[in-house]
mmCIF file of C-alpha atoms in Angstrom:
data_model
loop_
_atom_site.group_PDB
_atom_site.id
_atom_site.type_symbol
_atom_site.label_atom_id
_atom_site.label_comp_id
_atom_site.label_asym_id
_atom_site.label_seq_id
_atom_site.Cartn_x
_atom_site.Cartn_y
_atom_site.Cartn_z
ATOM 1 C CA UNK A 504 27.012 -11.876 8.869
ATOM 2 C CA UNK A 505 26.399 -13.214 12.538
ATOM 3 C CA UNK A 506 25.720 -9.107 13.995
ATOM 4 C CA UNK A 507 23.547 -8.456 10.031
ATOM 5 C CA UNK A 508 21.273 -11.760 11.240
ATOM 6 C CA UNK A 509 20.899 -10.328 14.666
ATOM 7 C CA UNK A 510 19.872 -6.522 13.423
ATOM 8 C CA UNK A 511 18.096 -8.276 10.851
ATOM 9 C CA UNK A 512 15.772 -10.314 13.395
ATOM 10 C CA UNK A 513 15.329 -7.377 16.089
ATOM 11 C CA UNK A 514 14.199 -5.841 12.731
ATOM 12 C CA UNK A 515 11.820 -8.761 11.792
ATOM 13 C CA UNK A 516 10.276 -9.005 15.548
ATOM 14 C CA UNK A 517 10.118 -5.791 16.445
ATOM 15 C CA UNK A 518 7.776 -5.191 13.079
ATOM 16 C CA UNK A 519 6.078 -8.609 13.573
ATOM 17 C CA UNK A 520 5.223 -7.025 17.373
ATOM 18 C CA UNK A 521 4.297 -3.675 16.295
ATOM 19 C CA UNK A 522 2.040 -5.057 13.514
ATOM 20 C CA UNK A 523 -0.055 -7.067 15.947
ATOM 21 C CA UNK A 524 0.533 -9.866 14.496
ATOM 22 C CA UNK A 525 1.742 -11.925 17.189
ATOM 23 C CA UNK A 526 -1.741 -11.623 18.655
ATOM 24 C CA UNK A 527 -3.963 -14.712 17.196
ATOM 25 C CA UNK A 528 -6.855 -12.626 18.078
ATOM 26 C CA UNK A 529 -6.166 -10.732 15.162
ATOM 27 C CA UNK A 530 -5.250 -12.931 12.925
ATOM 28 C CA UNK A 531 -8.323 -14.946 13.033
ATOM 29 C CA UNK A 532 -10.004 -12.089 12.716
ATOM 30 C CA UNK A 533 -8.211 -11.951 8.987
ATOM 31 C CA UNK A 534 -8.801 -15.827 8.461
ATOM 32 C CA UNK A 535 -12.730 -16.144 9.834
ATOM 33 C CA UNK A 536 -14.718 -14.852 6.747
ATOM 34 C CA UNK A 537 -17.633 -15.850 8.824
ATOM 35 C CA UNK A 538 -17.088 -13.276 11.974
ATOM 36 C CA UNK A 539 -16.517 -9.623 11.902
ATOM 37 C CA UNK A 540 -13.495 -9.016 9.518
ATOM 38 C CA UNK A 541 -10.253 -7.791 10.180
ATOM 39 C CA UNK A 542 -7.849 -6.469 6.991
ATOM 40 C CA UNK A 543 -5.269 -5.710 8.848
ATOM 41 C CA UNK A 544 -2.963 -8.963 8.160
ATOM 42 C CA UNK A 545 -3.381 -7.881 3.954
ATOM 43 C CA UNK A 546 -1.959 -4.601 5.358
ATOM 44 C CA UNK A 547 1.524 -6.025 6.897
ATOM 45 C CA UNK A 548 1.910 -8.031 4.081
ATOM 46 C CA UNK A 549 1.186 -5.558 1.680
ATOM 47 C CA UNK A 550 3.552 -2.788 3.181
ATOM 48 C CA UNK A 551 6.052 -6.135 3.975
ATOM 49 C CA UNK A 552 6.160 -6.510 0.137
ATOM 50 C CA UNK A 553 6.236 -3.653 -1.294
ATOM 51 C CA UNK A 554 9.070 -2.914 1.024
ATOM 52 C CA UNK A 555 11.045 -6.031 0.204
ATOM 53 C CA UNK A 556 10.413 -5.765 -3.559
ATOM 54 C CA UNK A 557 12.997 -4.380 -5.270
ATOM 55 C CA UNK A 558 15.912 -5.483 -2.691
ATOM 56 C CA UNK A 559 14.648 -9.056 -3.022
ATOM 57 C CA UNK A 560 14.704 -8.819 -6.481
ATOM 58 C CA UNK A 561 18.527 -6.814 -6.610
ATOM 59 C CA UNK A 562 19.844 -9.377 -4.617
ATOM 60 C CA UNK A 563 17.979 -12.367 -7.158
ATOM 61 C CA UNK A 564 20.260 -10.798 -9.809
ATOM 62 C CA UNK A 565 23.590 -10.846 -7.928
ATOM 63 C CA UNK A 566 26.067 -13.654 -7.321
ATOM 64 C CA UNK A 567 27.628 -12.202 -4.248
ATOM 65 C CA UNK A 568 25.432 -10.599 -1.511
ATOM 66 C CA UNK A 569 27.034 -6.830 -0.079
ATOM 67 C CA UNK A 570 29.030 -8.661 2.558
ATOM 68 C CA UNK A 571 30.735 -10.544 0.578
ATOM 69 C CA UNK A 572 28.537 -13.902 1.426
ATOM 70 C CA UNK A 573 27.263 -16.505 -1.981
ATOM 71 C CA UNK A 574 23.378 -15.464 -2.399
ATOM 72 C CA UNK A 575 21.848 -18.632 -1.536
ATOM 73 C CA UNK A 576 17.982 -18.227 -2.513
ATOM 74 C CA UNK A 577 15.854 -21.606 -3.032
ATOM 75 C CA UNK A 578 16.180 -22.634 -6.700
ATOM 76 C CA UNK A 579 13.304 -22.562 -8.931
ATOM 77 C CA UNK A 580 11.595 -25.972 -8.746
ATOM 78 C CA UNK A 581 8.241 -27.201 -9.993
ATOM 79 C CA UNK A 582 5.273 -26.605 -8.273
ATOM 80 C CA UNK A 583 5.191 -30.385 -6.898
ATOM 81 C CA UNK A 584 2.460 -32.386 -4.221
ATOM 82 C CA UNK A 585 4.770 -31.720 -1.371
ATOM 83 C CA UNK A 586 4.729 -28.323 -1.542
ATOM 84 C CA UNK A 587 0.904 -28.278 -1.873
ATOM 85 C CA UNK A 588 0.330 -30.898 0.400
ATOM 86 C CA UNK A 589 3.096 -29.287 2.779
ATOM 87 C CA UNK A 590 0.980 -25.728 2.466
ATOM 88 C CA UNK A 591 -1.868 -26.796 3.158
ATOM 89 C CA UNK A 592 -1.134 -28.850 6.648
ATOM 90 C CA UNK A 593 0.357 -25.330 7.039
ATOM 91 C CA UNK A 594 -2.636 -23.562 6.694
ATOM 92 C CA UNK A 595 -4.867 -26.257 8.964
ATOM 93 C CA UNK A 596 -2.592 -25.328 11.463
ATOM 94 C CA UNK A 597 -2.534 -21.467 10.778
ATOM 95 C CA UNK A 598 -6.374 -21.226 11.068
ATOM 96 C CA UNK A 599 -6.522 -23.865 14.145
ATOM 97 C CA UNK A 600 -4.581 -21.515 16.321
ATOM 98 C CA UNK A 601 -3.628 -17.571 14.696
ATOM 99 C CA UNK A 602 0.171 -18.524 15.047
ATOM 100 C CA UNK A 603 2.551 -19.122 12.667
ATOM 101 C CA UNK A 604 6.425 -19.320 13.493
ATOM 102 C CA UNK A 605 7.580 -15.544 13.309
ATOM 103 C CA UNK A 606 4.783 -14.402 15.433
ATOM 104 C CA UNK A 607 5.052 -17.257 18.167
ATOM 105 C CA UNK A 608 8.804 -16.495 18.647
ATOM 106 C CA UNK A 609 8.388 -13.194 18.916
ATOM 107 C CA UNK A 610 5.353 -13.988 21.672
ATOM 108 C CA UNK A 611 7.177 -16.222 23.727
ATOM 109 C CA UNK A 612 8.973 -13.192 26.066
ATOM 110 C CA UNK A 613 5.108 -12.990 26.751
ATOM 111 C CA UNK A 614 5.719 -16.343 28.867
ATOM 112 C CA UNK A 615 2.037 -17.546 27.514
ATOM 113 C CA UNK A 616 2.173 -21.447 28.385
ATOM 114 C CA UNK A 617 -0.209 -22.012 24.940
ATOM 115 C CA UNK A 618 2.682 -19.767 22.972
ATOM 116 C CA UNK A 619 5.496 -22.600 24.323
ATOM 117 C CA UNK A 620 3.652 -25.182 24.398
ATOM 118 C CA UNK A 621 2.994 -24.030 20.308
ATOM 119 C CA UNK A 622 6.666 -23.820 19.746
ATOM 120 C CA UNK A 623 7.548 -26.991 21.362
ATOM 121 C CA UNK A 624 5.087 -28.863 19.028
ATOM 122 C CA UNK A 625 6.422 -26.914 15.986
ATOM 123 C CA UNK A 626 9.738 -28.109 16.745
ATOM 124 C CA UNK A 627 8.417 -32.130 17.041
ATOM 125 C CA UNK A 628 6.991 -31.292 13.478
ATOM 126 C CA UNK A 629 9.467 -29.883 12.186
ATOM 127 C CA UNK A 630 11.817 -32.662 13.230
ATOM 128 C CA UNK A 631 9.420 -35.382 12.511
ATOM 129 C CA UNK A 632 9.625 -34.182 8.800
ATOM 130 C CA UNK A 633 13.566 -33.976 8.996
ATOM 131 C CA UNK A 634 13.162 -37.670 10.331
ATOM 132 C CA UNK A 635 10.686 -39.152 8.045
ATOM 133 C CA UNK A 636 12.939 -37.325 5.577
ATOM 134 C CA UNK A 637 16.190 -38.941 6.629
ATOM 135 C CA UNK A 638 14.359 -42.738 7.087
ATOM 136 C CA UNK A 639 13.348 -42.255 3.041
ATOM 137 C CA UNK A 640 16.773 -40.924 1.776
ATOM 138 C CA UNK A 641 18.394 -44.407 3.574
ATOM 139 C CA UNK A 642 15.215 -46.583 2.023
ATOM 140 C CA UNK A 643 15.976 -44.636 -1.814
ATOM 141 C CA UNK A 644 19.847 -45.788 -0.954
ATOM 142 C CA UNK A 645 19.820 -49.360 0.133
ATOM 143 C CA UNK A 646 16.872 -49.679 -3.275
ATOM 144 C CA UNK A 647 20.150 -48.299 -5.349
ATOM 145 C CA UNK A 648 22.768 -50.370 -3.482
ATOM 146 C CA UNK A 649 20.181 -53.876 -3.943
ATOM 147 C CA UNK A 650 20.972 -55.865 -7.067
ATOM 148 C CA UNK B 415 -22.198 -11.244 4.625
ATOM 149 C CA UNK B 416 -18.742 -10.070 4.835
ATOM 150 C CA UNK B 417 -18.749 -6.742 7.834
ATOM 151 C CA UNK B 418 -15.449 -4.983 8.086
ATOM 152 C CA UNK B 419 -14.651 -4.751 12.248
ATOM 153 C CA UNK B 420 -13.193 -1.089 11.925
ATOM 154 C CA UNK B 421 -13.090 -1.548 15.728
ATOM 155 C CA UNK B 422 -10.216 -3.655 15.440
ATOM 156 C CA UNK B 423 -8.393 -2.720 12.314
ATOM 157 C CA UNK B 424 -5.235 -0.812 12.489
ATOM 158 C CA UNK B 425 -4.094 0.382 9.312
ATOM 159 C CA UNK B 426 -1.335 2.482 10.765
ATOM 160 C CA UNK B 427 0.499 0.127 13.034
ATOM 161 C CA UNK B 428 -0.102 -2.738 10.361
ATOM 162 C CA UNK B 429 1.734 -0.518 7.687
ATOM 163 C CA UNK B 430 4.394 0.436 10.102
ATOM 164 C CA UNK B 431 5.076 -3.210 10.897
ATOM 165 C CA UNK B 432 4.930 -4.282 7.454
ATOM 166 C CA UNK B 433 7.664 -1.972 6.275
ATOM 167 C CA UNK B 434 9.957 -3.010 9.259
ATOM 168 C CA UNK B 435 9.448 -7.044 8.341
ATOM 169 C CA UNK B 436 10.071 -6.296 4.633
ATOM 170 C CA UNK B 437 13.571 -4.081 5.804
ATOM 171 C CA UNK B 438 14.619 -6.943 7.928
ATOM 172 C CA UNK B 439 13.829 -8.935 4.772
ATOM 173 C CA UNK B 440 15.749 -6.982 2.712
ATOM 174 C CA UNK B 441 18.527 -6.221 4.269
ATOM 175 C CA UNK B 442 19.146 -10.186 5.291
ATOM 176 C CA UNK B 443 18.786 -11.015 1.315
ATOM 177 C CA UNK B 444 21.117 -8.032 0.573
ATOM 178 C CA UNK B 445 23.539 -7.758 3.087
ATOM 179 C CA UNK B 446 23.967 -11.478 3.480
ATOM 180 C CA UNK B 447 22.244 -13.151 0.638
ATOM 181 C CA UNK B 448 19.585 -14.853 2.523
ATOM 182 C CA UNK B 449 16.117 -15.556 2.725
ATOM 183 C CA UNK B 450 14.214 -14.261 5.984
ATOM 184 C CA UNK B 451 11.719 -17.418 6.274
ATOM 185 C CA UNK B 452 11.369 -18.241 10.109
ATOM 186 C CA UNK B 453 10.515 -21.816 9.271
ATOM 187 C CA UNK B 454 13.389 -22.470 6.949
ATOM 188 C CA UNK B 455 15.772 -21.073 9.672
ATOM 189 C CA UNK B 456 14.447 -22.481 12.299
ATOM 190 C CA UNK B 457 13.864 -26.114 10.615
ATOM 191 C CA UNK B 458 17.376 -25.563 9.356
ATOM 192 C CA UNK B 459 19.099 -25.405 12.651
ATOM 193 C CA UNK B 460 16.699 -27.806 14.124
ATOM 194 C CA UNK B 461 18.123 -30.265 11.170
ATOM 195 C CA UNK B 462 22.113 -29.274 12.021
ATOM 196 C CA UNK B 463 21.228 -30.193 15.952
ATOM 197 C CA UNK B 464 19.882 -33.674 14.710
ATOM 198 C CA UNK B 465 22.306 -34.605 12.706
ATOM 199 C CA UNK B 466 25.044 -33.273 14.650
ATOM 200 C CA UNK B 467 26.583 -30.828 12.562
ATOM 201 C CA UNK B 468 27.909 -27.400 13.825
ATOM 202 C CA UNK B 469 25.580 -25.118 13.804
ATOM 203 C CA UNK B 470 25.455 -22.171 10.996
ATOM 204 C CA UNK B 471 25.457 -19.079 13.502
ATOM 205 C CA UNK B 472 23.242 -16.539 11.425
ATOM 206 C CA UNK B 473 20.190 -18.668 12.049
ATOM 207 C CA UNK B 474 21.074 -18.965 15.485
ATOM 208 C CA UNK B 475 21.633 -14.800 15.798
ATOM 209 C CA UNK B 476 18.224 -14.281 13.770
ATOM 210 C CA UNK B 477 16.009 -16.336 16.102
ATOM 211 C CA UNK B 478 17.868 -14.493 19.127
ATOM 212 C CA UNK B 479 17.149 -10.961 17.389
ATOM 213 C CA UNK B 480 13.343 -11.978 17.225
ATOM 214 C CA UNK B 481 13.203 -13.104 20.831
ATOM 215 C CA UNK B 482 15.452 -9.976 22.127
ATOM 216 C CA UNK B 483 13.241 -7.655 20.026
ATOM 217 C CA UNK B 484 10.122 -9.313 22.348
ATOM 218 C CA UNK B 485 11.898 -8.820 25.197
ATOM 219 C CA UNK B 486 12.948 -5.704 24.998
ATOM 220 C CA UNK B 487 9.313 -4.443 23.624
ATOM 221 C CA UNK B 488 8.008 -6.889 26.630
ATOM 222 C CA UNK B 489 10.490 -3.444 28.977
ATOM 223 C CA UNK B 490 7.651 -0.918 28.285
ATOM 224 C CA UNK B 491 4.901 -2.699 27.059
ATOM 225 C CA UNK B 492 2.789 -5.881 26.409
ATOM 226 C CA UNK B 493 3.138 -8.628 24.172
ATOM 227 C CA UNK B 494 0.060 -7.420 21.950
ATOM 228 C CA UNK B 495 -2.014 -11.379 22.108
ATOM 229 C CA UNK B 496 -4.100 -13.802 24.555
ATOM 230 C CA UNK B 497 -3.564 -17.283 23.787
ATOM 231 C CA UNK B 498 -7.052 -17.939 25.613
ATOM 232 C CA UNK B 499 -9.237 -19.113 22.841
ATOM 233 C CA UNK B 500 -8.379 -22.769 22.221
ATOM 234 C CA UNK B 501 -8.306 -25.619 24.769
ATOM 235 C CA UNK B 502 -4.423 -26.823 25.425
ATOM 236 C CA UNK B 503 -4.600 -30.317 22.501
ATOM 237 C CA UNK B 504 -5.321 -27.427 20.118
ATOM 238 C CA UNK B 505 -2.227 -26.292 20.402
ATOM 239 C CA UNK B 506 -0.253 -28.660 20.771
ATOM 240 C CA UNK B 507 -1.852 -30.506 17.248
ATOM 241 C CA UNK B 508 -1.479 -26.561 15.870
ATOM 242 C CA UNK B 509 2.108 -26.405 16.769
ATOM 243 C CA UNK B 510 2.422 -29.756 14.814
ATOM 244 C CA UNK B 511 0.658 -28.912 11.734
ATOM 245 C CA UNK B 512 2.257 -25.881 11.348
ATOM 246 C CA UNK B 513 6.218 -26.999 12.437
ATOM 247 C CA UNK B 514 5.924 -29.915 9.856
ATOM 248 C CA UNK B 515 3.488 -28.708 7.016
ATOM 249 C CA UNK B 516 6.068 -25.490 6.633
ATOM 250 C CA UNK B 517 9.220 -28.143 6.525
ATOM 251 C CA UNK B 518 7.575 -29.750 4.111
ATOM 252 C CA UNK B 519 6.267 -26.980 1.663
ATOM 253 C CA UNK B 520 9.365 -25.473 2.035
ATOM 254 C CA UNK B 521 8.386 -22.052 3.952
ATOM 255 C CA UNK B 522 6.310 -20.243 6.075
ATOM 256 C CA UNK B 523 4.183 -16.680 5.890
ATOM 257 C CA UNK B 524 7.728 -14.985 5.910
ATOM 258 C CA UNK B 525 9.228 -17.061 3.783
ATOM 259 C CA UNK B 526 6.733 -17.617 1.023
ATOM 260 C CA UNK B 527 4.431 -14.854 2.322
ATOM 261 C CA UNK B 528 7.359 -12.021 2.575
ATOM 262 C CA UNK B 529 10.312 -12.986 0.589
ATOM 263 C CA UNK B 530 8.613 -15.360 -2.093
ATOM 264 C CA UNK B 531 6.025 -13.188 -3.427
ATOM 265 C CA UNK B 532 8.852 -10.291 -3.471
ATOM 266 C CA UNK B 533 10.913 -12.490 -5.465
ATOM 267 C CA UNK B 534 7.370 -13.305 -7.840
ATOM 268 C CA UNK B 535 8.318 -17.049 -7.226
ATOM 269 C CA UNK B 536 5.614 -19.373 -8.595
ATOM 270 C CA UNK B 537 6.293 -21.820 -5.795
ATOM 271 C CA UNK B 538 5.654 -19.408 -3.094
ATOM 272 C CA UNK B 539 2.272 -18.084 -4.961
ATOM 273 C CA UNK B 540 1.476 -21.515 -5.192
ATOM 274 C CA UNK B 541 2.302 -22.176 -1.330
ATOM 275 C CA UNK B 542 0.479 -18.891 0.009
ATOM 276 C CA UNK B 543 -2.767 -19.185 -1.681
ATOM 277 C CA UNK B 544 -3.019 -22.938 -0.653
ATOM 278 C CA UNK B 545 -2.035 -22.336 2.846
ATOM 279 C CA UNK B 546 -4.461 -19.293 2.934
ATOM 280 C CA UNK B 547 -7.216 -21.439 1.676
ATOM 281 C CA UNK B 548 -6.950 -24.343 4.072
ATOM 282 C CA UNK B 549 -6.480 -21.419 6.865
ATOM 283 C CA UNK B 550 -9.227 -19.387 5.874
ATOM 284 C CA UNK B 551 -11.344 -23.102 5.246
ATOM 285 C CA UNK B 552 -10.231 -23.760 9.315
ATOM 286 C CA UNK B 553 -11.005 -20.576 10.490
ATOM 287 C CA UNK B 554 -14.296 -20.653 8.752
ATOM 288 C CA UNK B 555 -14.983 -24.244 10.253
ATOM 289 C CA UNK B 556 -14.000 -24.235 13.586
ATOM 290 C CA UNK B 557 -16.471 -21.000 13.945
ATOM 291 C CA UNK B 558 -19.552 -22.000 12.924
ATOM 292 C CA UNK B 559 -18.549 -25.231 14.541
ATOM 293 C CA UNK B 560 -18.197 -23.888 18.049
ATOM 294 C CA UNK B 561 -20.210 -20.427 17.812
#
């Protein structure tokens, strides 16, 4: 499993690098309707997929994966505010900078300060989420646990 | 009007990359029955470090793959990006957005973008077109803001 994630990830960067896609320049030039217009991003995900189509949806339909590991896939859930709300902080964020997180690890080698000083504040949101998350979960407890 | 910048569009590359992020995609869901979203393994070991679990090594070996794949690529060639176009608060509020509105809608471009439209989940059409509409919506903004 450990050496599959590895190949797996060379995999991932090495197409997120060879796309372009790592290069905000570019994908602004996808997100600003109101500048010249760049397709390409609709391209990578198109061919990304297309490609992933049919093995994504084998794998939906099987219990165990090929090495032997449960298939853990996110269970369907409603569409719900969080995820909405979630999305579109996302998206602020997306069109603010170019960057989203496959692209800025795979930039970082590039030794950019903007690129780690991007990650570092991805990580503080991503933990301020698992935080806020945590600090809720107690609150939801101690209402059970009060008479 | 929309203009298409054929200057800068790369249809080639674009596909090329796109097929290599859907085969890492599908060979992680296959092979090990899991979904290649860089947010959800990212946030996911960020989580195990807070809490103080032991860390699930897979995520650790697919965020090494991605950075390895940069630095090899980084051996013969550049990082394809300039991180020159926004001022240094811009990226550290980007980094934010983007690190905790992908925790909480539950993915990322790869994760919703790759593997969740492969998979025809209605969470992850739900979660792409929002975040491509608030992206698109920034993009749009900060242009005709600053230009």
């Amino acid at each position: 499993m450990d050496l599959l994630a590895l190949f797996c990830g060379l995999l991932f960067g090495l197409g997120v690098l060879l796309s372009g896609m790592s290069d905000p320049a570019r994908v602004l030039g996808f997100l600003d309707l109101a500048g010249p217009w760049n397709p390409s991003l609709l391209v990578v995900l198109a061919c990304a997929v297309l490609t992933a189509f049919v093995p994504l949806q084998l794998a939906q339909r099987r219990r165990l994966a090929l090495l032997g590991e449960a298939v853990t896939f996110p269970q369907t859930r409603p569409i719900n505010r969080r995820l909405l709300f979630g999305s579109a902080l996302f998206g602020i964020g997306w069109g603010l900078t170019g960057l989203c997180p496959g692209p800025a690890l795979a930039a970082l080698p590039s030794l950019h300060a903007p690129v780690w000083l991007f990650v570092a504040s991805l990580l503080a949101g991503m933990a301020s989420v698992e935080l806020w998350q945590r600090r809720t979960a107690q609150t939801r407890l101690a209402d059970v646990h009060t008479p | 009007m929309l203009t298409i910048d054929w200057s800068a569009f790369t249809p080639a590359s674009s596909a090329a990359g796109g097929v290599l992020i859907g085969a890492a995609a599908a060979a992680l869901a296959l092979g090990g029955g899991k979904i290649a979203g860089v947010s959800g393994i990212v946030g996911g070991a960020l989580a195990d470090a807070l809490a103080g679990r032991a860390q699930t090594t897979w995520r650790l070996q697919f965020v090494l793959g991605i950075v390895l794949a940069a630095v090899l690529w980084s051996l013969w060639s550049r990082i394809p990006g300039t991180f020159t176009h926004a001022s240094w608060p811009v990226w550290l509020i980007g980094g934010w957005l983007v690190g905790a509105g992908s925790r909480l809608g539950s993915g990322c471009a790869s994760g919703h973008g790759v593997c969740g439209l492969a998979r025809l989940s209605p969470r992850s059409f739900a979660a792409v077109g929002t975040f491509t509409a608030t992206a698109i919506a920034t993009a749009v903004a900060v242009h005709l803001l600053l230009y």
